[in-house]
Amino acid sequence: MAWIFDHSWYEQLRIDPNSLDAEGVPQHVSVVRTVDDAHVCAVHSSEFPQAHLVGFNQELAAFLGAPSLSSRPHTHKPIQVPEQLVDWLTGKTWMDGRPPLSMVYAGHQFGQWAGQLGDGRAMHIGALIAKDNKSYALQLKGAGPTPFSRRGDGFAVLRSSIREYVASEALYHLGIPTTRALALVETGHLVSRDRYYSGMIEQEPGAIVCRVSPGFIRFGHFEWFASQGADDLLRSLADFCVARYFPECTQEEQPYLSLFKTVAERTLDLVAQWQGIGFVHGVMNTDNMSLLSETLDYGPYGFMDQYNPNWTPNTSDRPQGRYRQGQQGQVAIWNLMQLANGLYPLVGKAEGFQDILAWAQDVWPQKESDVFVRKLGLPLGADQDRALVRSLLVWMERAQVDFTDFFRKLSGIDRPEELVEDHWSTSVLDQWMAWWRDYMDRASYWGVSDQQRQQLMKSVNPRFVPRNHHLERVIHAATQGDWHLFHDLMRVLADPMSSELEDPYGWAHPKPKDAPDTALSCSS
Ligand code: AMP
Ligand code: MG
């Protein structure tokens, strides 16, 4: 098996002619600029003579068609890496002779129109036809400045690159749509960051994540071309996406509206799945929303410790908490409205979009609670079960139980006493016992035996998620050059529902109640 390249990104999107010289070689970026009249710019990555691979996803590389590579599952130690791939990942050579591309997009950030953003530190280095016969784009994040870097330097720090690598693979193994991570490279050069926006600038090791997706297309792409009145570029991008990712929509009378309906439905499904595992994205700006409804752009995300719908992992979003846990569904719908504005020029009528947005409002509460009904091991569908979910969540917040730990334990008990914690008040305890009785009533109403319930629950309630305090340990060790915690965490995250896996480092353990929350900001 050999690599099979897909050049359609070069052939079907408009490359900014100003980004290429007369020989078709990308100009070196000297100025940050507004790019109009194009979908993408050809760019150079920076040179990293000291670059070395620290994480490598052998299973994914084999899936992408890496020659003579066994698909040994879940190996992230860079042992068996095709040399050619390392050269691509460090920018030493181009994939099949084509230069990297950075894309132009805009977006709403924290509710405000931000104008042109674009790939300020990301570049598409090529696309490969994988074993499923589909095309996957490879993107480097942190490989140096592009015309879209604005005030940024185009680089990424090791800590945020580790966080992206780990969480994207964790979500993948939890069965949640996400971009994936192919490789993690330490660039060997230092990056200056004000980590907590406190005025204290530190030098941190730089890194590159190579991430993989059928396409890194954001809501903000459509917002950009629509805002510019660039209808031709808007239409050609939409047609490119429909043909590649939503071919079923071409059969419909209104393909763009049908595209919007599909994206709306899948986006709500994605966010409902986030709710089910306590994942809080942290920066749900429209430029971080994938048209393919994948989890995209991992920054100050978090897996919730104690259940708290007001929790936001991103200190840059406190105290307002726009992107707090309990708000993610509403934010998704608000973002879909921005996508509707982006697609509107192609349709010319607002009604169809409004109907779909109204439908999204209607259906969201049910989509969200159905994920929890499933977590409880019950069949989907009845109002009583959704009410059971609501009362459980209210109680969980009061009882201050750990979200992941609670559901996992609930998956393995047959008596309510087994879950009781010392610090519960009498009323918390009473409510728990009453809830359990209602729960058992619903299970017997559906004829679900306790054995069936537990078995089902253990397949949807993870034992392992990458909690922020665990990631801090991994990052701390890796920064000292010790990667064994990283590899061990990747080992358990590849099989997150397993009851059998040994856990010598305590990845399944919740954060101690008195330990502080990990402070995370947008600085990455
Ligand atoms: P984010 O908040 O990471 O999703 O990024 C929002 C925008 O800022 C995107 O256009 C990014 O490309 C850009 N950006 C973020 N960090 C950097 C950086 N270090 N250098 C250049 N651009 C950046
Ligand atoms: Mg982003």
XYZ file of C-alpha atoms and ligand atoms in Angstrom:
548
model
C 0.000 0.000 0.000
C 1.259 3.497 -0.806
C 0.005 7.011 -0.178
C -2.805 8.129 -2.469
C -2.947 11.918 -2.742
C -6.086 13.954 -3.243
C -5.342 17.298 -4.892
C -8.881 18.640 -5.075
C -8.155 21.307 -2.467
C -5.664 22.778 -4.936
C -7.810 22.234 -7.980
C -11.266 23.189 -6.769
C -10.662 26.070 -4.394
C -9.389 29.461 -5.468
C -5.783 30.093 -4.402
C -4.885 33.742 -3.855
C -2.684 34.551 -6.871
C -0.788 37.108 -4.761
C 0.412 34.307 -2.523
C 2.368 32.638 -5.356
C 5.343 33.876 -7.326
C 5.737 33.494 -11.093
C 6.968 29.909 -10.628
C 3.962 28.979 -8.541
C 5.973 28.892 -5.309
C 4.408 30.502 -2.215
C 5.741 33.950 -1.386
C 7.324 34.205 2.011
C 4.911 35.987 4.310
C 6.125 39.451 5.042
C 2.879 41.211 5.758
C -0.261 40.211 7.463
C -3.064 41.194 5.165
C -6.705 40.940 4.356
C -7.209 38.326 1.714
C -10.093 38.789 -0.638
C -10.965 37.122 -3.891
C -9.649 33.722 -2.777
C -10.468 30.741 -0.578
C -6.902 29.929 0.387
C -3.351 31.278 0.370
C -0.288 29.236 -0.433
C 2.150 29.491 2.477
C 5.495 28.237 3.756
C 5.891 26.592 7.094
C 8.728 27.819 9.281
C 11.962 25.843 9.459
C 12.534 23.715 12.524
C 15.990 22.125 12.341
C 15.638 20.738 15.888
C 12.147 19.318 15.383
C 11.454 15.851 16.704
C 8.420 13.650 16.933
C 7.104 12.982 20.427
C 3.682 11.509 19.701
C 2.656 9.448 16.727
C -0.657 7.779 16.008
C 0.368 4.619 14.250
C -3.158 3.282 13.902
C -4.309 6.467 12.147
C -1.201 6.595 9.952
C -1.872 3.040 8.788
C -5.509 3.950 8.109
C -4.328 6.878 5.981
C -2.329 4.489 3.862
C 1.179 4.823 5.280
C 3.286 2.291 3.409
C 4.519 -0.790 5.284
C 3.082 0.209 8.605
C 1.198 -2.238 10.746
C -1.976 -0.846 12.252
C -0.848 -1.778 15.738
C -3.584 -0.169 17.739
C -3.057 2.674 20.154
C 0.663 3.125 19.882
C 1.644 6.708 20.325
C 5.344 6.110 20.839
C 7.157 7.202 17.725
C 8.842 3.913 16.906
C 7.842 2.982 13.397
C 7.379 6.206 11.452
C 7.779 6.534 7.690
C 10.623 8.984 7.145
C 8.726 10.785 4.424
C 5.912 11.527 6.847
C 8.310 13.104 9.342
C 9.593 15.386 6.577
C 6.031 16.471 5.763
C 5.207 17.060 9.411
C 8.211 19.274 9.968
C 7.796 21.154 6.699
C 11.007 19.777 5.227
C 9.260 18.507 2.117
C 5.833 19.094 0.589
C 3.294 16.339 0.124
C 3.475 15.331 -3.532
C 5.145 18.641 -4.363
C 2.213 20.885 -3.409
C 2.695 23.832 -1.067
C 0.789 24.238 2.208
C -2.450 26.225 2.173
C -4.015 28.464 4.810
C -7.716 29.228 4.586
C -9.585 32.469 4.936
C -12.567 32.619 7.275
C -14.234 35.030 9.665
C -16.292 34.484 12.768
C -18.196 35.694 15.775
C -16.015 35.568 18.866
C -17.772 35.731 22.244
C -20.857 37.049 20.486
C -19.106 39.816 18.544
C -18.391 39.985 14.832
C -14.614 39.657 14.498
C -14.174 40.135 10.744
C -11.473 38.202 8.926
C -9.656 35.643 11.069
C -8.351 32.794 8.908
C -5.764 30.122 9.619
C -3.324 32.229 11.616
C -1.269 29.230 12.628
C -2.730 26.340 10.719
C -1.848 25.034 7.288
C -3.252 22.290 5.127
C -0.314 20.223 3.889
C -2.236 17.811 1.707
C -4.986 15.244 1.643
C -4.838 11.469 1.472
C -7.299 8.823 0.382
C -7.580 6.472 3.340
C -8.546 2.831 3.654
C -12.236 3.755 3.682
C -11.736 5.357 0.248
C -12.483 8.780 1.668
C -10.262 11.809 1.583
C -8.669 13.194 4.753
C -6.887 16.513 5.007
C -3.720 16.891 7.080
C -3.223 20.166 8.834
C -0.285 21.443 10.858
C -1.172 23.685 13.777
C 1.651 25.851 15.072
C 4.033 25.661 12.095
C 4.583 29.395 11.795
C 3.015 32.621 10.560
C 0.605 32.968 7.662
C -1.046 36.039 6.112
C -3.767 35.529 8.755
C -1.544 35.655 11.822
C -2.560 39.213 12.735
C -1.047 39.848 16.176
C -0.146 36.192 16.727
C 3.180 34.550 15.997
C 1.814 31.502 14.178
C 3.206 29.094 16.780
C 1.682 26.895 19.460
C 3.017 25.839 22.846
C 3.616 22.275 23.925
C 1.033 22.321 26.733
C -1.854 23.277 24.425
C -0.648 20.917 21.708
C -0.606 18.013 24.164
C -4.107 18.996 25.260
C -5.370 18.980 21.671
C -3.677 15.697 20.815
C -4.981 13.902 23.907
C -8.557 15.178 23.898
C -9.189 14.737 20.206
C -8.133 11.096 20.412
C -10.118 10.663 23.640
C -13.300 11.911 21.978
C -12.644 9.721 18.969
C -12.457 6.628 21.165
C -15.618 7.742 22.985
C -17.362 7.628 19.620
C -17.851 11.395 19.390
C -17.224 13.142 16.055
C -13.904 14.974 16.191
C -10.844 15.948 14.233
C -8.066 13.470 14.998
C -4.416 13.756 15.911
C -1.791 12.086 13.758
C 1.355 13.431 15.306
C 2.852 15.705 17.896
C 6.133 17.391 17.117
C 8.316 19.389 19.474
C 9.736 22.129 17.323
C 12.817 22.637 19.506
C 12.221 26.346 19.569
C 10.798 28.551 22.301
C 7.596 30.561 22.178
C 6.722 33.576 24.372
C 3.357 33.443 26.078
C 1.494 35.357 28.747
C -0.132 32.183 29.974
C -2.711 33.669 32.355
C -2.937 37.145 30.792
C -1.333 38.428 33.975
C 1.453 40.413 32.320
C 4.025 37.702 33.041
C 5.588 36.478 29.821
C 7.331 33.119 29.830
C 9.308 31.165 27.273
C 7.656 27.852 26.572
C 8.575 24.946 24.303
C 6.863 25.158 20.912
C 5.031 22.270 19.267
C 3.013 21.285 16.234
C 0.006 19.018 16.148
C -0.768 17.373 12.856
C -4.505 16.974 12.850
C -6.678 15.087 10.444
C -10.222 15.588 9.225
C -12.220 15.145 6.034
C -12.150 18.955 6.026
C -11.483 21.862 8.360
C -14.417 23.941 7.161
C -15.911 26.286 9.720
C -19.180 28.197 9.994
C -16.945 31.256 9.758
C -15.932 30.400 6.197
C -19.451 31.133 4.999
C -19.771 34.172 7.221
C -16.667 35.657 5.599
C -17.722 35.354 1.970
C -21.280 36.424 2.759
C -20.049 39.498 4.643
C -17.922 40.469 1.639
C -20.729 40.015 -0.856
C -18.397 37.516 -2.561
C -21.219 35.375 -3.891
C -19.122 33.460 -6.423
C -16.580 32.351 -3.823
C -19.394 31.588 -1.396
C -21.191 29.439 -3.947
C -18.104 27.603 -5.122
C -17.113 26.809 -1.530
C -20.641 25.621 -0.733
C -20.708 23.473 -3.879
C -17.304 22.020 -3.033
C -18.597 21.079 0.430
C -21.946 19.722 -0.719
C -20.347 17.524 -3.369
C -17.701 16.157 -0.987
C -19.517 15.872 2.309
C -23.257 16.160 1.729
C -23.886 14.531 -1.660
C -27.399 13.545 -0.562
C -28.299 17.264 -0.486
C -27.749 17.618 -4.226
C -30.886 15.524 -4.776
C -33.006 18.015 -2.854
C -34.957 20.869 -4.354
C -33.035 23.366 -2.193
C -29.555 21.908 -1.741
C -28.191 24.762 0.416
C -31.158 24.680 2.734
C -30.891 20.957 2.955
C -27.202 21.399 3.766
C -28.184 23.741 6.583
C -30.766 21.302 7.939
C -28.224 18.489 7.962
C -25.586 20.619 9.675
C -28.129 21.845 12.244
C -29.179 18.323 13.113
C -25.628 16.976 13.347
C -24.406 19.953 15.343
C -27.118 19.412 17.952
C -26.297 15.710 18.043
C -22.642 16.533 18.595
C -23.313 18.959 21.419
C -25.748 16.534 23.032
C -22.939 13.976 23.030
C -20.616 16.517 24.655
C -23.230 17.003 27.374
C -23.328 13.285 27.948
C -19.622 13.050 28.756
C -19.352 16.385 30.557
C -17.182 17.918 27.841
C -17.153 21.698 27.759
C -15.531 23.121 24.628
C -14.664 26.460 26.186
C -14.513 28.627 23.039
C -17.580 27.946 20.924
C -16.912 30.850 18.598
C -18.345 30.391 15.107
C -14.823 30.065 13.695
C -14.403 26.981 15.895
C -17.606 25.300 14.679
C -17.084 22.614 12.070
C -19.408 22.368 9.080
C -18.870 18.612 9.409
C -20.066 18.753 13.020
C -16.814 17.493 14.414
C -15.302 18.738 17.637
C -12.757 21.266 16.394
C -10.086 23.523 17.897
C -9.313 22.235 21.343
C -8.273 25.105 23.575
C -9.355 25.739 27.168
C -11.807 22.836 27.153
C -12.568 20.738 30.172
C -14.223 17.550 31.292
C -16.418 18.577 34.155
C -15.403 17.387 37.612
C -18.322 18.080 39.950
C -21.546 18.465 38.037
C -22.246 22.171 37.633
C -24.097 23.598 34.633
C -22.531 27.007 35.315
C -19.009 25.707 35.027
C -16.743 27.188 32.390
C -13.184 25.870 32.092
C -11.981 28.993 30.268
C -10.922 31.694 32.726
C -11.038 34.203 29.831
C -14.818 33.566 29.779
C -15.421 34.284 33.461
C -17.493 35.602 35.074
C -19.959 35.928 32.192
C -19.733 32.225 31.277
C -21.035 32.548 27.747
C -19.689 29.084 26.994
C -20.618 27.414 30.290
C -21.596 23.756 30.363
C -25.351 24.229 30.571
C -25.388 26.763 27.759
C -23.698 24.790 24.994
C -26.923 23.782 23.241
C -28.214 27.353 23.081
C -24.836 28.591 21.872
C -24.846 25.974 19.131
C -28.221 27.266 17.951
C -26.981 30.872 18.064
C -23.973 29.791 15.998
C -26.244 28.002 13.539
C -28.058 31.296 13.084
C -24.743 32.851 12.022
C -24.212 29.986 9.590
C -27.707 30.655 8.234
C -26.678 34.261 7.606
C -23.604 32.947 5.829
C -25.645 30.692 3.531
C -28.512 33.133 3.059
C -27.162 34.817 -0.116
C -27.294 31.421 -1.841
C -30.963 30.961 -1.036
C -32.307 34.511 -0.962
C -35.187 33.705 1.396
C -35.067 33.638 5.175
C -38.112 31.478 5.921
C -36.540 28.087 5.336
C -33.664 28.961 7.670
C -36.035 30.302 10.300
C -38.080 27.118 10.215
C -34.986 25.017 10.741
C -33.784 27.218 13.601
C -37.209 27.001 15.246
C -37.080 23.240 14.857
C -33.633 23.230 16.502
C -34.979 25.160 19.502
C -37.828 22.712 19.809
C -35.858 19.562 19.564
C -32.746 20.483 21.601
C -34.060 19.740 25.125
C -35.158 16.308 24.004
C -31.917 15.531 22.200
C -29.967 16.486 25.299
C -32.042 14.521 27.755
C -32.164 11.457 25.496
C -28.393 11.193 25.798
C -28.851 10.977 29.570
C -31.724 8.501 29.289
C -29.255 6.308 27.419
C -26.621 6.869 30.102
C -29.152 5.485 32.566
C -29.491 2.326 30.498
C -33.116 3.003 29.573
C -34.715 2.899 26.131
C -35.376 6.269 24.527
C -38.639 7.994 24.206
C -40.815 8.575 27.251
C -41.445 11.861 29.047
C -41.215 10.127 32.416
C -37.630 9.118 31.685
C -36.727 12.658 30.693
C -38.251 13.874 33.953
C -36.124 11.313 35.772
C -33.056 12.796 34.079
C -34.009 16.331 35.054
C -34.464 15.444 38.699
C -31.185 13.547 38.707
C -29.262 16.527 37.348
C -30.786 18.895 39.884
C -29.829 16.477 42.609
C -26.291 15.943 41.236
C -25.604 19.644 41.407
C -26.734 19.766 45.026
C -24.833 16.654 45.995
C -21.653 17.913 44.304
C -20.860 14.526 42.872
C -18.172 14.013 40.281
C -19.892 13.742 36.904
C -17.852 10.964 35.270
C -17.325 8.998 38.458
C -20.992 9.122 39.439
C -22.301 7.659 36.180
C -19.590 5.036 36.078
C -20.361 3.921 39.624
C -24.081 3.964 38.897
C -23.291 1.514 36.089
C -22.020 -1.032 38.580
C -24.267 -0.951 41.638
C -27.461 -2.749 42.476
C -28.224 -1.002 45.769
C -28.336 2.780 46.295
C -26.333 2.580 49.545
C -23.230 1.628 47.584
C -22.924 5.112 46.162
C -23.528 7.217 49.260
C -20.791 9.705 50.150
C -19.943 10.774 53.728
C -20.423 14.483 53.230
C -24.046 14.223 52.052
C -26.665 15.969 54.150
C -29.767 14.074 55.241
C -31.880 15.766 52.606
C -29.373 14.950 49.846
C -29.413 11.363 51.033
C -33.220 11.215 51.174
C -33.522 12.635 47.681
C -31.037 10.098 46.422
C -32.979 7.170 47.894
C -36.227 8.524 46.452
C -34.667 9.050 43.035
C -33.281 5.512 43.021
C -36.787 4.116 43.683
C -38.169 6.102 40.724
C -35.269 4.915 38.625
C -35.872 1.260 39.427
C -39.581 1.758 38.666
C -38.705 3.054 35.202
C -36.308 0.174 34.599
C -38.947 -2.370 35.529
C -41.579 -0.507 33.491
C -39.360 -1.082 30.441
C -38.572 -4.626 31.495
C -34.860 -3.883 31.725
C -33.162 -6.298 34.093
C -30.472 -4.955 36.384
C -27.891 -6.996 34.564
C -28.950 -5.535 31.215
C -28.986 -2.045 32.677
C -25.473 -2.341 34.060
C -24.101 -3.876 30.909
C -25.570 -1.159 28.707
C -24.439 1.580 31.053
C -20.875 0.329 31.139
C -20.742 0.714 27.385
C -21.728 4.397 27.415
C -20.424 5.783 30.712
C -16.643 6.102 30.468
C -14.257 5.159 33.187
C -11.492 7.275 31.651
C -11.678 10.843 30.375
C -8.756 13.297 30.219
C -9.507 15.444 33.222
C -7.690 18.752 33.469
C -5.774 17.876 36.620
C -4.476 14.695 34.955
C -3.473 16.650 31.876
C -1.500 18.990 34.124
C 0.545 16.022 35.363
C 1.140 14.802 31.832
C 2.195 18.251 30.643
C 4.462 18.803 33.609
C 6.303 15.526 33.014
C 6.477 15.975 29.238
C 7.938 19.457 29.646
C 10.781 17.785 31.571
C 11.202 15.333 28.700
C 9.391 12.474 30.426
C 6.665 11.109 28.165
C 5.668 7.939 30.022
C 2.557 9.519 31.576
C 1.445 10.762 28.165
C 1.744 7.280 26.698
C -0.007 5.679 29.623
C -2.878 8.157 29.444
C -3.228 7.489 25.698
C -3.330 3.766 26.498
C -6.376 4.051 28.761
C -8.136 6.678 26.630
C -8.054 4.251 23.710
C -10.369 1.963 25.686
C -12.319 4.360 27.886
C -15.147 2.003 28.869
C -12.910 -0.853 29.971
C -13.353 -2.192 33.494
C -10.340 -4.467 33.042
C -7.543 -2.035 32.198
C -5.027 -1.558 34.955
C -4.696 1.970 36.174
C -1.415 2.413 38.066
C -1.457 6.201 37.671
C -5.032 6.661 38.847
C -6.464 8.183 35.661
C -9.939 7.071 36.718
C -9.709 9.050 39.944
C -11.724 12.230 40.268
C -10.108 15.473 41.278
C -9.851 15.658 45.075
C -12.674 17.890 46.308
C -10.363 20.474 47.859
C -7.950 20.662 44.893
C -8.238 23.892 42.912
C -9.667 24.039 39.405
C -6.994 24.090 36.685
C -6.739 27.649 35.368
C -6.944 27.719 31.572
C -7.088 30.711 29.293
C -7.178 31.265 25.546
C -3.377 31.675 25.605
C -2.021 28.753 23.640
P -8.623 30.318 18.490
O -9.145 31.149 19.608
O -7.401 29.523 18.830
O -9.667 29.485 17.845
O -8.086 31.335 17.367
C -8.839 32.401 16.861
C -8.082 33.051 15.726
O -6.802 33.504 16.179
C -7.800 32.152 14.536
O -7.864 32.938 13.382
C -6.400 31.682 14.798
O -5.747 31.316 13.607
C -5.768 32.913 15.417
N -4.653 32.577 16.309
C -4.711 32.003 17.530
N -3.479 31.856 18.042
C -2.610 32.330 17.118
C -1.195 32.460 17.054
N -0.407 32.059 18.039
N -0.670 33.002 15.944
C -1.445 33.419 14.931
N -2.776 33.329 14.933
C -3.361 32.792 16.012
Mg -9.893 28.482 16.298
